[in-house]
Amino acid sequence: MSLLEIEDLVVRYPGRGRRAAPFTAVDHVTLDVRKGETVGLVGESGSGKTTVGRAVLGLAPVSSGRIRYDGGEIHACTRTGRRALAARIQVVFQDPYTSLNPAMSVADILSEPLVAAGAGKARARGRVGDLLDRVGLPSDAADRYAREFSGGQRQRVAIARALALDPELVICDEPVSALDLSTQDRILRLLLDIQHRTGIAYLFVSHDIAVVRHLSHRVAVMRRGKVVEFGTCRQVTSEPAHGFTEELLLASPVADPLRQRERRERRRARRRTDVDPRRQGAS
Amino acid sequence: MSAAPARRASPLRAAVRNPLTVAGLVLLAVTLTALAAAFVIGWVDPSGPAKANLHGLNAPPGTPGHLLGTDNGGRDVLIRLVAATKATMLGAAVALTVAVALGVPAGLVAGYRGGWAETALEWLAGLAMSLPSLMVLMAIIAGLGTSMWISMTALGCMMAPAVFRLVRAQVHAVRRELYIDAAKVAGLGDARIIARHVLRVVRAPVVLMVGVMSGVAVTVQTGLDFIGLGDPSTITWGRMLSEGFEALDTNRLLFVWPGLAMVSTVMSFLLLGNGVRDALQRADTATRPRGRDRSPASRPVPPAVPGPRPKPPRPDELLSVCDLVVGYPDGSGGLVEVVRGATLGLNAESTLGLVGESGSGKTQTAFALLDLLPRQATILSGEIRLDGVDLLSLPPAERERTVRRTIAYVPQEPMSNLDPAFTIGHQLTEPLRARGVGRAEARARARGLLARMGISDPDRVMRSYPHQISGGMAQRVLIAGAVATEPRILVADEPTTALDVTVQSEILDLLRGLQAEMRMAILLVTHDLGVVADLCDDVAVMRAGRVVETAPVDVFFRAPGHEHSRALLAAVPDEGHVRPDYDAEAASAAWDLAYARKTSASPDRSLGGAGR
Amino acid sequence: MTRILVKRIGAAAVLWAAVATAAFFLTGLGGSDPGRAILGPSATSAAVAAQNHELGVDRPLPAQFTSWAGDLLHGDLGRSYLTGRPAIEGLGQRLSVTMSLVGLSLAVVVGLSLLLAVLAATGRAGIDRAVQILSLTTHAVPGYLLALLLLTAFAVELPIFPAFGYVPLTASPGRWLAALALPVTAVALGGVAGAALQGRGALIDVLESDYIRTLRSRGVPARSVLLRHALRNAAPPWLTSLSLAFVAMLGGAFMVEKVFALQGLGTLAVDATVAGDRPVIMVLVLLTGGMVILVNLLTDLAQMWLVPKARTA
């Protein structure tokens, strides 16, 4: 059975100004995540992929459709219901520089969710060392401020915070796209490792199809608010059914001059035969 | 990363270390002493301030028994000055309390909640702030009388919108921060989020504003009394000022004393507000790099890597950099070297990829050869040779002329690199016009360039402002601007990092085409090895301010020479690797195991637990 | 663009009406007794009541407001309780005094703050420091105290400037300027400091922005980068501080007028406030309110013209 089921989700924001048309960020999206599974959600900027994750977290308004978690509906949760969900669904955001309060020590950041869930202060503090250990940070990191850490270390702190309440699902919103290549690699390994050890599930949102391929069991490709393709990682990234997925695959360059040259030729050939769906001009 | 654990310096202790803050404290202590004395006078001898010594009118300061002399009614100036402190300070306190009590909660609610409450409060604040405040105060005094309580309450109401706006703006800024979202997801309630995350950000600017507004309250109240709109039954500094002014012919010093008292009091508020704000801010804010590679000084540089020195540049290279060292002030009088002996060479009509991780110094190297380093940066040593001429040995004006004629720049972030106040057409033609090209000719060339960039309606884009075009379009405009002056070298700093991959591939194609057409050399600064593989002929790898390897691309990707290059390549997600399909049984087993361990190990879980 | 213009002007008119209405009720809250003020303390209460009845102030406030607003729409601003003459009589002369003072001050603030902001932002460390010290000082030394100091120093001790009186511009431009030199200094200095500090901050932000670097890379001359591009983008916050300075200077002028015995709106306002002369106060509220609202409107429009993005908002 699926852990998370998203069915016909629509997220619409009111337009700016009174007469402006509402903006549909997510347009009838259906997908699911099973226990211990990673589902990659890939797309370009403005495709609505981040909004799907935020809707699951209750940070974006659900205009219609349903979100079910472990059998129960959560899209119309009250604030108390949301707070109960905090122990089950967590998040790691893209930007490790704004996702941690610069004025708080790492120990404060990590114990915050525990204290909010009702654990005593001392008890919450006691778990900090364990959490740091789980993400590969030394225990003396607890007394330092988030601003003293590098991007990769901050992202480790953010992951530790997400793990504090032992959730079953973590929404990863572009967790490595602000990081350097080698740091990115280490963080991805860490996420995989945590999944192997705890059976946690990820909804992994990214613009980078190479990263998604590395991590996901299944991949959904989004474009202009819609899921254009949803299937196993192998199928989507090797034999894409949708033209846009193929375009996305061919457009992301590979670190090999020969293969990249070949890929470029294929992209051009495809462009010549196809009608380019991306109209040029101001948007 | 520094090894020493951070000391948690108390903001107050930090404030006291600032001599200006200490001066503020001393002045405040004087005022508070006077205030205490005023209460004592009011209790022991309420008529003292009005007691006249008719034998000693206008006695000079230092007269026995009258330290500051007497006024033209023979009353003791010092006693009156001290007594007046009471009404003045009470008035200021009333105004300040009202302003803060109205402004802070309203700002918090409006900033955090938004919606109709924000619209309504903002409208009200806008209304209140577009009033002739003194005239309104006068209208209120005319209607309700000269009671200090009323006029100071009214003043507080008029200052409240400024507090409101400040708080709202601060909360607005922090509300968008991801750590607020993270706190919501972690299950914190609104009150807790405001207390733990929002108030911290608000307190420093509010402290400064409280300092400024206490001063305003004192000066306005004194001013009202000075022009005769005060409460005639109480002594204030304003009234003494007015009396001093009336007696200017006979006693020129009389107005100086209340003036001095007011200035010193207001000054103490301002200095304290400033000092405490600075101390709080230092405790609260982070050094946050904006974008990739933008704040070299804030990032600790890893130790130098020993490795093979790259070959010195050959003389036939178009552009060569040799042992370049760039330093930034480290904030304590010394210098941090962000480029520590970079050496690289660019051949004519070829593309060199300058790769490295953030903080490796690649952007700073690019800025150095573009002569675009920020003012605080200095080139400490090294050579930058263009056609064999060392640019750094040229006088600054000539160096700039040479560089601008030869080297053009394509920046990373398309939207922030176009001036929002001018049309695209203006921004494209201005550099041409500066080179003496006629208006019509410049427009025609700009138009042609936009068409070459693959823009289908160049005339419309020429008329557009930057906010009216997309990011991909903006990057095309920036490339057009760079090649408009027909440079021989193009330095592109992460030109596609901010773009979607489908747009990126188009921009890379565009650069490749332009290079062939215009026979340019390109220096491509990037962190993306895929982009290097797509576009570059040669690669230079930077680390910790040095170039550790330079090689032709096929050699680099096949057999990287330096250990750091190998590490970089190893970190690229492998294209061949695809995660195996989901194994329901294995996943379920792992999940059950973890769940069992979790529920037994952590009883806390039930508190926020599932299914409740 | 035209629609935005019409909308803004409409909003300004509504605001003006709201200010006038609020002021009318505020001035009436205390239950004024103009009859007593006119007839003096020796008049009988019956005579005072009759006087009040004649003036209409014994009616409930809303009724008073309706008749006042009705008269206003017919161009009748009422008569002063004190003099019995039309409330706007002699206003022109006083207005010219105050506007000379405030207008000249505004000109000084515009020119001087711009100059100081540019010099401070482009690396003149001494000027940078001076602007900050000036800002601190002018906060602690308000205009009226500065006026007293200037008066004592340059009109009494060293009689360089006249200590009081106003000479119309039309009579003698030189003496007009001499008479206003000290008052303008007293009124303008705070505004200069405030606007210069704002302008400096905005200019520093803009000069550090990406597009300035890109413009430099294109070979656009440094002068043009600073004066056309940087100044234009830094202007909006500076303009806002100018409009705030205008409100502050209007208030400051009211107080400084007393020091230099200038017969402007300020002295009129003080007299009317002390006497509870509502018709005159209302005229002054309408006048000064209109000025402030107009200045804010102009600031808005200037910002829209300078920054195209604001036009779509």
CSV table of N, CA and C in Angstrom, one decimal, chain C residues 79-130:
chain,number,residue,atom,x,y,z
C,79,ARG,N,-15.8,82.2,9.3
C,79,ARG,CA,-15.2,83.4,9.8
C,79,ARG,C,-14.5,83.0,11.1
C,80,SER,N,-13.4,83.7,11.3
C,80,SER,CA,-12.6,83.5,12.5
C,80,SER,C,-13.4,83.9,13.8
C,81,TYR,N,-13.4,83.1,14.8
C,81,TYR,CA,-14.1,83.4,16.0
C,81,TYR,C,-13.5,84.7,16.6
C,82,LEU,N,-12.2,84.8,16.5
C,82,LEU,CA,-11.5,85.9,17.2
C,82,LEU,C,-11.8,87.3,16.5
C,83,THR,N,-11.6,87.3,15.2
C,83,THR,CA,-11.7,88.6,14.5
C,83,THR,C,-13.0,88.9,13.9
C,84,GLY,N,-13.8,87.8,13.6
C,84,GLY,CA,-15.0,87.9,12.9
C,84,GLY,C,-14.8,88.1,11.4
C,85,ARG,N,-13.6,88.2,11.0
C,85,ARG,CA,-13.3,88.3,9.6
C,85,ARG,C,-13.2,87.0,8.9
C,86,PRO,N,-13.4,86.9,7.6
C,86,PRO,CA,-13.2,85.6,6.9
C,86,PRO,C,-11.9,84.9,7.3
C,87,ALA,N,-12.0,83.6,7.5
C,87,ALA,CA,-10.9,82.8,8.1
C,87,ALA,C,-9.7,82.8,7.1
C,88,ILE,N,-10.0,83.1,5.8
C,88,ILE,CA,-8.8,83.0,4.9
C,88,ILE,C,-8.2,84.4,4.7
C,89,GLU,N,-8.8,85.4,5.4
C,89,GLU,CA,-8.2,86.8,5.2
C,89,GLU,C,-6.8,86.9,5.6
C,90,GLY,N,-6.0,87.5,4.8
C,90,GLY,CA,-4.6,87.6,5.2
C,90,GLY,C,-3.7,86.4,5.0
C,91,LEU,N,-4.4,85.3,4.6
C,91,LEU,CA,-3.7,84.0,4.5
C,91,LEU,C,-2.6,84.0,3.5
C,92,GLY,N,-2.9,84.7,2.4
C,92,GLY,CA,-1.9,84.7,1.3
C,92,GLY,C,-0.5,85.2,1.7
C,93,GLN,N,-0.5,86.3,2.5
C,93,GLN,CA,0.7,86.9,2.9
C,93,GLN,C,1.5,85.9,3.8
C,94,ARG,N,0.7,85.3,4.7
C,94,ARG,CA,1.4,84.4,5.7
C,94,ARG,C,1.9,83.1,4.9
C,95,LEU,N,1.1,82.7,3.9
C,95,LEU,CA,1.4,81.6,3.1
C,95,LEU,C,2.8,81.8,2.4
C,96,SER,N,2.9,83.1,1.9
C,96,SER,CA,4.1,83.4,1.1
C,96,SER,C,5.3,83.3,2.0
C,97,VAL,N,5.2,83.7,3.3
C,97,VAL,CA,6.3,83.7,4.2
C,97,VAL,C,6.7,82.2,4.5
C,98,THR,N,5.7,81.4,4.9
C,98,THR,CA,6.0,80.0,5.2
C,98,THR,C,6.5,79.2,4.0
C,99,MET,N,5.9,79.5,2.8
C,99,MET,CA,6.3,78.8,1.7
C,99,MET,C,7.7,79.2,1.2
C,100,SER,N,8.0,80.5,1.4
C,100,SER,CA,9.4,80.9,1.1
C,100,SER,C,10.4,80.1,2.0
C,101,LEU,N,10.0,80.0,3.2
C,101,LEU,CA,10.9,79.3,4.2
C,101,LEU,C,11.0,77.8,3.9
C,102,VAL,N,9.8,77.2,3.7
C,102,VAL,CA,9.9,75.7,3.4
C,102,VAL,C,10.4,75.4,2.0
C,103,GLY,N,10.0,76.2,1.1
C,103,GLY,CA,10.4,76.0,-0.3
C,103,GLY,C,11.9,76.1,-0.5
C,104,LEU,N,12.4,77.2,0.1
C,104,LEU,CA,13.9,77.4,0.0
C,104,LEU,C,14.6,76.2,0.8
C,105,SER,N,14.1,75.8,1.9
C,105,SER,CA,14.7,74.8,2.7
C,105,SER,C,14.7,73.5,1.9
C,106,LEU,N,13.5,73.2,1.2
C,106,LEU,CA,13.5,72.0,0.4
C,106,LEU,C,14.5,72.0,-0.7
C,107,ALA,N,14.7,73.2,-1.3
C,107,ALA,CA,15.7,73.3,-2.4
C,107,ALA,C,17.1,73.0,-1.8
C,108,VAL,N,17.3,73.6,-0.6
C,108,VAL,CA,18.6,73.3,0.0
C,108,VAL,C,18.8,71.8,0.3
C,109,VAL,N,17.7,71.2,0.8
C,109,VAL,CA,17.8,69.7,1.1
C,109,VAL,C,18.1,68.9,-0.1
C,110,VAL,N,17.3,69.2,-1.2
C,110,VAL,CA,17.5,68.4,-2.4
C,110,VAL,C,18.9,68.5,-2.9
C,111,GLY,N,19.4,69.8,-3.1
C,111,GLY,CA,20.8,69.9,-3.6
C,111,GLY,C,21.8,69.4,-2.7
C,112,LEU,N,21.8,69.8,-1.5
C,112,LEU,CA,22.9,69.4,-0.6
C,112,LEU,C,22.9,67.9,-0.2
C,113,SER,N,21.7,67.3,0.0
C,113,SER,CA,21.7,65.9,0.3
C,113,SER,C,22.1,65.0,-0.8
C,114,LEU,N,21.8,65.5,-2.1
C,114,LEU,CA,22.2,64.7,-3.2
C,114,LEU,C,23.8,64.8,-3.3
C,115,LEU,N,24.3,66.0,-3.2
C,115,LEU,CA,25.7,66.1,-3.3
C,115,LEU,C,26.5,65.3,-2.2
C,116,LEU,N,26.0,65.4,-0.9
C,116,LEU,CA,26.6,64.7,0.2
C,116,LEU,C,26.5,63.2,0.0
C,117,ALA,N,25.3,62.7,-0.5
C,117,ALA,CA,25.1,61.3,-0.7
C,117,ALA,C,26.0,60.7,-1.7
C,118,VAL,N,26.2,61.5,-2.8
C,118,VAL,CA,27.1,61.0,-3.9
C,118,VAL,C,28.5,60.9,-3.4
C,119,LEU,N,29.0,62.0,-2.7
C,119,LEU,CA,30.3,62.1,-2.2
C,119,LEU,C,30.6,61.0,-1.2
C,120,ALA,N,29.6,60.8,-0.2
C,120,ALA,CA,29.8,59.8,0.8
C,120,ALA,C,29.8,58.4,0.2
C,121,ALA,N,28.9,58.1,-0.8
C,121,ALA,CA,28.8,56.8,-1.3
C,121,ALA,C,30.0,56.4,-2.2
C,122,THR,N,30.6,57.4,-2.8
C,122,THR,CA,31.7,57.1,-3.7
C,122,THR,C,33.1,57.2,-3.0
C,123,GLY,N,33.1,57.0,-1.7
C,123,GLY,CA,34.3,56.7,-1.1
C,123,GLY,C,35.0,57.9,-0.4
C,124,ARG,N,34.3,59.0,-0.2
C,124,ARG,CA,35.0,60.0,0.6
C,124,ARG,C,34.7,59.7,2.0
C,125,ALA,N,35.6,59.1,2.7
C,125,ALA,CA,35.4,58.5,4.0
C,125,ALA,C,35.1,59.7,5.0
C,126,GLY,N,35.8,60.8,4.8
C,126,GLY,CA,35.6,62.0,5.7
C,126,GLY,C,34.1,62.5,5.6
C,127,ILE,N,33.6,62.6,4.4
C,127,ILE,CA,32.3,63.1,4.2
C,127,ILE,C,31.3,62.0,4.7
C,128,ASP,N,31.6,60.8,4.5
C,128,ASP,CA,30.7,59.7,5.0
C,128,ASP,C,30.5,59.8,6.5
C,129,ARG,N,31.6,60.0,7.2
C,129,ARG,CA,31.6,60.2,8.6
C,129,ARG,C,30.8,61.4,9.0
C,130,ALA,N,31.1,62.5,8.3
C,130,ALA,CA,30.5,63.8,8.6
C,130,ALA,C,28.9,63.7,8.4
